[in-house]
Coordinates of C-alpha atoms in Angstrom, one line a residue:
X1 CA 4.3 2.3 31.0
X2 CA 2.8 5.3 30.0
X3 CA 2.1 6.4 26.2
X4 CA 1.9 10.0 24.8
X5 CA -1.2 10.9 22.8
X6 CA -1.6 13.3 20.5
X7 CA -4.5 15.3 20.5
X8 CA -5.8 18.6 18.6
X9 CA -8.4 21.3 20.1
X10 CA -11.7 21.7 18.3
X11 CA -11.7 18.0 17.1
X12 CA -15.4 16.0 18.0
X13 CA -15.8 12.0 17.9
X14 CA -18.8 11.4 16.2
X15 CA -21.5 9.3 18.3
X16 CA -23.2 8.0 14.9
X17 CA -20.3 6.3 13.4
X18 CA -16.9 7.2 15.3
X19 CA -15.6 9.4 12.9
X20 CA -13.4 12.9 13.1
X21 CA -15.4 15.7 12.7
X22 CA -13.4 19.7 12.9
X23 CA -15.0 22.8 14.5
X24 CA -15.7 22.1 17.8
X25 CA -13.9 24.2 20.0
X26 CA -15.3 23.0 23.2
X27 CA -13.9 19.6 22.9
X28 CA -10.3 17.9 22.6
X29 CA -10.2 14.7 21.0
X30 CA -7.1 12.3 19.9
X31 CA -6.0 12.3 16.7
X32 CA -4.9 9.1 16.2
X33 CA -6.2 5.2 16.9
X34 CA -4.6 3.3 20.3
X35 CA -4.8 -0.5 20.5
X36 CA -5.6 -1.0 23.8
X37 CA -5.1 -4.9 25.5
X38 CA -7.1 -6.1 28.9
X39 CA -5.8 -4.7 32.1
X40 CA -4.8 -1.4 30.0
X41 CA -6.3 1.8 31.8
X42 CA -7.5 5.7 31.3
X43 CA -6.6 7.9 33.7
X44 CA -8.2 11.5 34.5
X45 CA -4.8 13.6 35.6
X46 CA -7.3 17.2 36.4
X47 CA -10.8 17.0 37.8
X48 CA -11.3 20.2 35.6
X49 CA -12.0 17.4 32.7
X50 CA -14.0 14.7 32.0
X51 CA -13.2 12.5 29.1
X52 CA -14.9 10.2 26.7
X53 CA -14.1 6.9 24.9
X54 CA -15.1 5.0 21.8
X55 CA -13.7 1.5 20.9
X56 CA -13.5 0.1 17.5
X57 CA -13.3 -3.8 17.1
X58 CA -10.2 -5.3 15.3
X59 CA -13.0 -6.4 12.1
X60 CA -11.6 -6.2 8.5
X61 CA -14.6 -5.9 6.3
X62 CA -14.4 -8.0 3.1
X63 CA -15.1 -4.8 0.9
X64 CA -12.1 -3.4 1.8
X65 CA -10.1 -5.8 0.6
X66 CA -12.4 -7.0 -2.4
X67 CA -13.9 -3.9 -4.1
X68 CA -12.4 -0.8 -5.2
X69 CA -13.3 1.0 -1.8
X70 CA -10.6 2.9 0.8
X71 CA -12.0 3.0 4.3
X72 CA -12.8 6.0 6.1
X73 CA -9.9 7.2 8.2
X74 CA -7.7 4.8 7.1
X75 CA -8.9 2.3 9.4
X76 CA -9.8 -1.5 9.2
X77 CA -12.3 -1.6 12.4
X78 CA -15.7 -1.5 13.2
X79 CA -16.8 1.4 15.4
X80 CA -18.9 -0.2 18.3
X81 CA -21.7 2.3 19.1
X82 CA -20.3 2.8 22.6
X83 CA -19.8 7.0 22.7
X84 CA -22.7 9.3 23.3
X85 CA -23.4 12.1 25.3
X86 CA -24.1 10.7 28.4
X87 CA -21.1 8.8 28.5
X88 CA -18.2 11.0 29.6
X89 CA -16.7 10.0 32.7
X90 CA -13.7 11.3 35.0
X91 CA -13.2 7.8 36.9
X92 CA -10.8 5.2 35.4
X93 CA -11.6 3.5 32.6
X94 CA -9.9 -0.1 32.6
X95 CA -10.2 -2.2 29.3
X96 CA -11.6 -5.6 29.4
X97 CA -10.5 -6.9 25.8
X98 CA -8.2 -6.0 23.1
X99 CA -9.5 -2.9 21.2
X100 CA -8.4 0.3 19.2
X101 CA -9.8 3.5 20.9
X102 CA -10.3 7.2 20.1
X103 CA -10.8 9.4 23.3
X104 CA -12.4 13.4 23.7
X105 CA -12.3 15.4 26.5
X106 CA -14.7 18.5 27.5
X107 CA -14.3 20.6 30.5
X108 CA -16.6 20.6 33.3
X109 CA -17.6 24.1 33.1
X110 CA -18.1 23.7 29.3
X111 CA -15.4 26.4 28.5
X112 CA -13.5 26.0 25.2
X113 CA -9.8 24.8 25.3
X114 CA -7.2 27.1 24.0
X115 CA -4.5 25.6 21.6
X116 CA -1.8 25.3 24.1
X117 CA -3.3 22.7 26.0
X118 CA -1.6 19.3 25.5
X119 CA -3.5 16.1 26.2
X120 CA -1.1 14.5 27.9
X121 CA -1.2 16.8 30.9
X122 CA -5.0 16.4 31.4
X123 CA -5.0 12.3 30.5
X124 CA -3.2 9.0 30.7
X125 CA -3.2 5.9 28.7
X126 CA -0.9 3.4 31.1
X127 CA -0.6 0.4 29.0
X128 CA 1.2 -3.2 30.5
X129 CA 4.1 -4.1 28.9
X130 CA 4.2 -7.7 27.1
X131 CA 6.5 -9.4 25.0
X132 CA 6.3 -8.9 21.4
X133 CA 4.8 -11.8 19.3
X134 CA 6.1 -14.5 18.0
X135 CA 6.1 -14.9 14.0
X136 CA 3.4 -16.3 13.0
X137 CA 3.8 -19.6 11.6
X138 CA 2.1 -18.9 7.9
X139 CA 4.6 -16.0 7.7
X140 CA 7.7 -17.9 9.2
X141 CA 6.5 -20.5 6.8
X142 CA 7.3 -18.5 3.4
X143 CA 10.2 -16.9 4.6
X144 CA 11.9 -20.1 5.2
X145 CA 10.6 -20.7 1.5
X146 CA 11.6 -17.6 0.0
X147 CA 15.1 -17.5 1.5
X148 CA 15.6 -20.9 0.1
X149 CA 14.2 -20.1 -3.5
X150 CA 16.6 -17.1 -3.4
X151 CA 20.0 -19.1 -2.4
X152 CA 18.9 -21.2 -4.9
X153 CA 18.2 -19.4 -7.9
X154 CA 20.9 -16.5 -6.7
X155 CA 24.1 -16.5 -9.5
X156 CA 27.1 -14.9 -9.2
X157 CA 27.1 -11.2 -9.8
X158 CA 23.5 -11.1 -8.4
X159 CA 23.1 -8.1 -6.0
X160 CA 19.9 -8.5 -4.1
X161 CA 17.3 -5.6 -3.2
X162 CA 13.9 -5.9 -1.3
X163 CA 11.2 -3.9 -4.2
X164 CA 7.6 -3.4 -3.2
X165 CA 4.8 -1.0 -3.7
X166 CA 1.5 0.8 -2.6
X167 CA 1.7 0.0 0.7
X168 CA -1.4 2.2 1.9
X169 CA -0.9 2.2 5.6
X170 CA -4.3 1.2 7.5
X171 CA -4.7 1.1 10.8
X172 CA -5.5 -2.7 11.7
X173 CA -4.2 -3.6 8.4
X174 CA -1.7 -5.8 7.5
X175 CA 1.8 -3.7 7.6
X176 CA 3.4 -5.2 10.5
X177 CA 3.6 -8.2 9.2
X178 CA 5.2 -6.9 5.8
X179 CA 7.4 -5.3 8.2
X180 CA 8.6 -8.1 9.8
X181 CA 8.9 -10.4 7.0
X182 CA 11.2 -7.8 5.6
X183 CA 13.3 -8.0 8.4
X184 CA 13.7 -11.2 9.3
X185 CA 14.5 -11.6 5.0
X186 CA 17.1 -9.5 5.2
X187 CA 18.6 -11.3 8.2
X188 CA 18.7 -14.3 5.8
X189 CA 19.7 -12.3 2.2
X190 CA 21.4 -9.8 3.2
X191 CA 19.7 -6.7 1.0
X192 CA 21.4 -4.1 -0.7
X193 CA 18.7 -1.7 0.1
X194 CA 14.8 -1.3 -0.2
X195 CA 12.9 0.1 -3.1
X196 CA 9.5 1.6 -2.4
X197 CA 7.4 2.8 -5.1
X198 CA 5.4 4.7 -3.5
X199 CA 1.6 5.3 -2.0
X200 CA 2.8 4.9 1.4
X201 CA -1.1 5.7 2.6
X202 CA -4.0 6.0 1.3
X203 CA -3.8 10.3 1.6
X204 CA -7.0 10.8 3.3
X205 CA -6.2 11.9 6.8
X206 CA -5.0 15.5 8.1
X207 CA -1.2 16.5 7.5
X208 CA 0.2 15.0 11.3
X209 CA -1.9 11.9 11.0
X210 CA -0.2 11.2 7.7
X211 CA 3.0 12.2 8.5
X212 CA 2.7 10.0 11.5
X213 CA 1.7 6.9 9.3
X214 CA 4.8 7.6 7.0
X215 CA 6.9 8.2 9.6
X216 CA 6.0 4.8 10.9
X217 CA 6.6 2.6 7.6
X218 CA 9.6 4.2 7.2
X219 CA 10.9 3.7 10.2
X220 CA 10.3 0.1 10.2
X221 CA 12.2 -0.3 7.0
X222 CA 15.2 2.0 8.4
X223 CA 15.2 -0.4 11.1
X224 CA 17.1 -2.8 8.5
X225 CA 20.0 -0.5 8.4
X226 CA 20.4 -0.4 4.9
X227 CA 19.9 2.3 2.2
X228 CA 15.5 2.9 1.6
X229 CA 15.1 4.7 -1.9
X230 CA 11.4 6.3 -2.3
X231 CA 9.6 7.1 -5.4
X232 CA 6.9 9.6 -4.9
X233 CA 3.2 8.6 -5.3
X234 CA -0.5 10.0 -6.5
X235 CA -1.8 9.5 -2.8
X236 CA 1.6 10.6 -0.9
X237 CA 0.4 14.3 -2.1
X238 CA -2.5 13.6 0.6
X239 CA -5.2 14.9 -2.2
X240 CA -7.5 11.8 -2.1
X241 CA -11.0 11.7 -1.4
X242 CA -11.1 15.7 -2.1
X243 CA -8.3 16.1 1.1
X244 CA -7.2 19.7 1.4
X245 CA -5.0 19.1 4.0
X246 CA -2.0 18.2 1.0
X247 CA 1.6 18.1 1.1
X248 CA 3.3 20.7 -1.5
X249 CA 6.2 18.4 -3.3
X250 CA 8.8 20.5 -0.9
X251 CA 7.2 18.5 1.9
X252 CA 7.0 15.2 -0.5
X253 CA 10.8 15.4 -0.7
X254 CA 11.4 16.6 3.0
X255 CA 8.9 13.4 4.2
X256 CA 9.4 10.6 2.0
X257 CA 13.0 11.1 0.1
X258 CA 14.4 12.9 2.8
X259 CA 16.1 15.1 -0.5
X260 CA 15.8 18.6 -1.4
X261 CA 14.8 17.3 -5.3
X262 CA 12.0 14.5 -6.2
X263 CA 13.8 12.4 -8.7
X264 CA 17.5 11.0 -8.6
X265 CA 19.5 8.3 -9.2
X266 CA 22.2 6.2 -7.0
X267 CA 25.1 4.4 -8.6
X268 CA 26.9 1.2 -7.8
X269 CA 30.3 1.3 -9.6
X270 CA 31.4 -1.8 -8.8
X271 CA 28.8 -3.3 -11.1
X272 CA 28.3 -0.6 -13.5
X273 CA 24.8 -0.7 -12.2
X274 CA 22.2 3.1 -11.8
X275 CA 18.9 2.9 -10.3
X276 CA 17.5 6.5 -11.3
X277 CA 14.3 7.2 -9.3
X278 CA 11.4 9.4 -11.2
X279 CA 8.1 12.1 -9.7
X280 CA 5.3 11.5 -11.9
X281 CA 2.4 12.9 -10.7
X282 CA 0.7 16.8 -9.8
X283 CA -2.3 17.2 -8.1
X284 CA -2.6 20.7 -9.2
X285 CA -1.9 20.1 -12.9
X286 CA -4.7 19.6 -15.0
X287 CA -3.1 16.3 -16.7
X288 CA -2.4 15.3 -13.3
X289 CA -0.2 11.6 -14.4
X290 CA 2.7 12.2 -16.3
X291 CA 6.1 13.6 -16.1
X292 CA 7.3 17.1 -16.4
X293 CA 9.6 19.0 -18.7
X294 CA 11.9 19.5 -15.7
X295 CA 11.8 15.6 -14.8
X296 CA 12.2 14.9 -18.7
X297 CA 15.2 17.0 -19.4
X298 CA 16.6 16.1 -16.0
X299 CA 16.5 12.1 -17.4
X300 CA 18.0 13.3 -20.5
X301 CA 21.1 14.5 -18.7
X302 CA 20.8 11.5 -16.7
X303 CA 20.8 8.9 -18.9
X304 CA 23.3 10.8 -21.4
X305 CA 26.1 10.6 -19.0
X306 CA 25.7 7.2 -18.1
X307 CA 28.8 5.6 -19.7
X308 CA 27.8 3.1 -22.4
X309 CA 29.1 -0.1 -20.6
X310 CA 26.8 0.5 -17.3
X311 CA 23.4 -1.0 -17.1
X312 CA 20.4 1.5 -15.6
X313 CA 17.3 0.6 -14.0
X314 CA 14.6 3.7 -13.6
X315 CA 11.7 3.2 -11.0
X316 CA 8.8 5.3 -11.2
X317 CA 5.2 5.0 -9.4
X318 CA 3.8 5.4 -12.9
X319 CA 4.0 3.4 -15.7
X320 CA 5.9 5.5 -18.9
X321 CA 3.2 4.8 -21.5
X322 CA -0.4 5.7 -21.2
X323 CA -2.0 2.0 -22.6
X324 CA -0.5 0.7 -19.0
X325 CA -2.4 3.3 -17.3
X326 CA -5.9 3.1 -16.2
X327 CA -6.5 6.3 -14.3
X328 CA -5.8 8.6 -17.2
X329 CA -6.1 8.3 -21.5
X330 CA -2.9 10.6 -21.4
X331 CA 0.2 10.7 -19.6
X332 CA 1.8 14.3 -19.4
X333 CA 5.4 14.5 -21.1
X334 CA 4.9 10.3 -22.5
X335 CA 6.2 11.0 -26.2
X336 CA 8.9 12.8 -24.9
X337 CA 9.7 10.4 -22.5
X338 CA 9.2 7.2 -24.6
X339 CA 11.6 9.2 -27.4
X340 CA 14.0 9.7 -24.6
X341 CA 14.2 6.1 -23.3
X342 CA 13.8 4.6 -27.0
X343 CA 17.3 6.5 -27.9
X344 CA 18.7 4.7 -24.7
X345 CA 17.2 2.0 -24.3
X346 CA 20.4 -0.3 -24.6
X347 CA 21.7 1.3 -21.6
X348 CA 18.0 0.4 -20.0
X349 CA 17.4 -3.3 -18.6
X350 CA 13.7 -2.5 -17.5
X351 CA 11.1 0.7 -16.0
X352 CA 9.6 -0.7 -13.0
X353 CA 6.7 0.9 -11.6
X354 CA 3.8 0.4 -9.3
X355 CA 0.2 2.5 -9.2
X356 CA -2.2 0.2 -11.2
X357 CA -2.7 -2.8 -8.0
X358 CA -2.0 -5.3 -10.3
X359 CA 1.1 -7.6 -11.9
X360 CA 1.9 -7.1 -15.7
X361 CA 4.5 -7.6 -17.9
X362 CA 5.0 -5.4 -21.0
X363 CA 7.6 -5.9 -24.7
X364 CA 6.1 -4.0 -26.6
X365 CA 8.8 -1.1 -25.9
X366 CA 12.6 -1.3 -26.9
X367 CA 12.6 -1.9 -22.7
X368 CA 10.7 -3.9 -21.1
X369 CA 8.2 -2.4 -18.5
X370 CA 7.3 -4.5 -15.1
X371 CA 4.6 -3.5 -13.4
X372 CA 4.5 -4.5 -9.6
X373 CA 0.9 -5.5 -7.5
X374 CA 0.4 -4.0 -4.4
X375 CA 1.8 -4.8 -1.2
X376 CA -1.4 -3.8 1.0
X377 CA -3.7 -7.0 1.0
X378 CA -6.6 -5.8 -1.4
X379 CA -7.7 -7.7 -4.6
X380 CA -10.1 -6.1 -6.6
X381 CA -10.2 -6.8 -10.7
X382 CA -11.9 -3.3 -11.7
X383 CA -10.1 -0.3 -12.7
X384 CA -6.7 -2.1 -14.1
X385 CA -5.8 -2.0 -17.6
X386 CA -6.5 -5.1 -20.0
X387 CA -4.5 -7.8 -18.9
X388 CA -3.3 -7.4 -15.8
X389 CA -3.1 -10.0 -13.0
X390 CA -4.9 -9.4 -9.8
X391 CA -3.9 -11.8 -7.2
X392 CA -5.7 -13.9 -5.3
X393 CA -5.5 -11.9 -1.6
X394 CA -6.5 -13.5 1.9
X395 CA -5.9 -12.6 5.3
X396 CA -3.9 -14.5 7.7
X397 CA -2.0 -16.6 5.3
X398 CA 1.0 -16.0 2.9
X399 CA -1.1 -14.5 -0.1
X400 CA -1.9 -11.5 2.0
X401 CA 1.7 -10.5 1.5
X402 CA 2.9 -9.3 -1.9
X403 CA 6.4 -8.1 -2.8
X404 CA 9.3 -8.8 -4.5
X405 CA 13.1 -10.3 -3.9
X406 CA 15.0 -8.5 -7.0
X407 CA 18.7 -10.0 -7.9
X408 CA 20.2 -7.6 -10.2
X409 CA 22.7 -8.7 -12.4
X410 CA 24.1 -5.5 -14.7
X411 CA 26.9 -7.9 -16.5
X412 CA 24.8 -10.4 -17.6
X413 CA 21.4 -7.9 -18.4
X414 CA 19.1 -9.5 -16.2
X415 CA 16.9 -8.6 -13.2
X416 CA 15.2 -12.0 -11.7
X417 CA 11.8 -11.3 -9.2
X418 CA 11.1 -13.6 -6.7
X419 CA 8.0 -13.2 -5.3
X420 CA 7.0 -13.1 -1.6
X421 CA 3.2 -14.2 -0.8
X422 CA 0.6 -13.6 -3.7
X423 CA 1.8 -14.0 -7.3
X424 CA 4.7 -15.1 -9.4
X425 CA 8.3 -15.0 -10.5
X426 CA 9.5 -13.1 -13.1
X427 CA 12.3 -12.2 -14.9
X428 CA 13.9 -9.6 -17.4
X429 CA 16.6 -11.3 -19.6
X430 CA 18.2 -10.3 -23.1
X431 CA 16.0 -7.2 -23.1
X432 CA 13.1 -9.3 -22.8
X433 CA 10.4 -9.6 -19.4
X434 CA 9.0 -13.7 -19.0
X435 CA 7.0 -14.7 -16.7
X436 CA 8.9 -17.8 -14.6

């Protein structure tokens, strides 16, 4: 079969290390990475072209995992020193082993290319079909647990959701698996929907590349065919690593909420149960972390007509109080919001947030606040407040993993966490978050 590309005009593939380079308007170059298997081919479609590859070995360095380091381009491979000058070609090229590739294509009178001109017309990637995977036994291995712990611990009145957070979409990373561990999970639950608290990528690529990450994490959760609800994250902006290529919060809601409005709440009547969903963070304010006025009075009315016999449960990327937060002394809006929730927090069962990479549980509030690890495999102990729990992460077994089975039970107060792969259970009961 043959797969589209997607290239841009003016992009150059470095020979050095294999990275994206802009302003090169004699060349075309892919934007994205291809995994390509053996037997796979290139295919020059117009002689007017010659085209040029560079391969990039499936090789997950430790300090990407282990320090607090984000790689360039998103990507867990090692370029392999195979483009250069001299190496364009215009005959087939047929791959011998499983690699990711990046291709660029000049013309052969050295003429620029105008911004019309689509890749796809000039080159082909026909790649051989094969049957998907099987699971792989590590992963089949703690779902069977997980499932199990679940039916077991499950109590009536328990409504169960799938929660996890910073996922941080890397290409050769470890999201497919999370994927389909979700999926077969839910074949064996049966989830009310999926929480995701946000950092869906690391926000380091252009605007499409991004877009073309989220589009694929959410897509895979969709595929469950239940409700996904999104909070908004620092990196989901796209600002990091000085990126100028960001997303105004217009396009935050349009990409990731798929709602005009970056906070909201959805109700379950039956149970007297709210999830209300919060924005928390600005690039282009000076106190960056925090919550706004609008978000804060918008809570206020939120909260105020909840009836006083329903339960709520607020997510938020960010943590309400400043002391959970390493990034930043100060938290915009926090004594307005920690007055707000104090005055409701009987209504509140717990704020459950993501952000810091790291596992903590916090009573020190008239609500308890959870904080969740993240789900990309990466376990670093610098940069997280005092006391938080970082994980032990490896690849290719079921500690890589990390996310969270929540049974929500508004009647009796009480949220239980059942953790899948790295870390442990948990559980908010009579106001109160314990560690199981």
């Amino acid at each position: 079969m043959e797969v589209s590309l997607s290239g841009l005009v003016g992009l150059k593939i470095r020979a050095g290390d294999g990275l994206q380079e802009l302003g090169h308007p004699e060349m075309l170059s892919t934007t994205l990475f291809y995994l390509a298997q053996p037997g796979d081919i290139l295919r020059l479609k117009n002689s007017e072209y010659k085209f040029n590859v560079a391969t990039y070995a499936a090789e997950v360095q430790d300090r990407w995992i282990y320090t607090y380091a984000y790689a360039p381009d998103e990507s867990w491979t090692v370029y392999r020193q195979d483009l250069s000058g001299n190496s364009y070609r215009q005959n087939d090229y047929v791959f011998t082993e499983s690699v990711y590739f990046r291709v660029c294509l000049r013309k052969m009178n050295g003429a620029g290319f105008e911004s019309f001109e689509d890749i796809n017309h000039i080159l082909s990637f026909e790649k051989n079909e094969t049957p998907p995977p099987e699971m792989k036994p590590w992963l089949r291995n703690e779902v069977e647990r997980v499932s199990k712990h679940v039916m077991n611990v499950r109590e009536e009145g328990d409504i169960p959701f799938l929660l996890l957070t910073d996922t941080h979409y890397t290409v050769n990373g470890t999201w497919d698996d999370t994927s389909e561990s979700i999926q077969q999970l839910h074949k064996e639950i049966g989830f009310h929907g999926i929480i995701h608290l946000g950092d869906f990528t690391d926000g380091m690529t252009s605007r499409e590349v991004t877009r073309h990450y989220v589009e694929q994490v959410l897509g895979d959760l969709k595929k469950n065919e239940i409700p996904v609800w999104v909070t908004l994250g620092n990196h989901d902006t796209n600002y990091f690593g000085n990126n100028q290529d960001r997303f105004s919060i217009e396009e935050q809601c349009e990409i990731y909420l798929g709602r005009d409005e970056p906070r909201y709440f959805v109700d379950f009547d039956k149970q007297k149960l709210r999830f209300i969903f919060l924005d928390s963070f600005d690039p282009n304010e000076t106190l960056r972390y925090g919550y706004n006025t609008a978000c804060i009075h918008w809570l206020n009315k939120q909260l105020e007509n909840t009836p006083d016999d329903w339960k709520v449960a607020i997510f938020s990327h960010l943590t309400p109080v400043s002391r959970l937060q390493y990034w930043s002394k100060e938290l915009r809006g926090e004594n307005e919001l920690m007055q707000l929730l104090n005055i409701h927090a009987d209504k509140v069962l717990a704020f459950i947030n993501g952000h810091n990479h790291g596992d903590f549980l916090d009573n020190e509030e008239e609500f308890p606040i959870i904080s969740i690890v993240n789900s990309k495999c990466e376990a670093f102990t610098e940069y997280k407040p005092e006391g938080f729990i970082t994980p032990d992460r490896k690849l290719r077994e079921a500690s890589q993993e990390a996310f969270d089975i929540m049974l929500v039970n508004s009647e009796k107060r009480q949220i239980r966490f059942v953790r899948f792969g790295a870390g442990k259970d948990k559980i908010v009961a009579h106001g109160k978050a314990e560690w199981l």
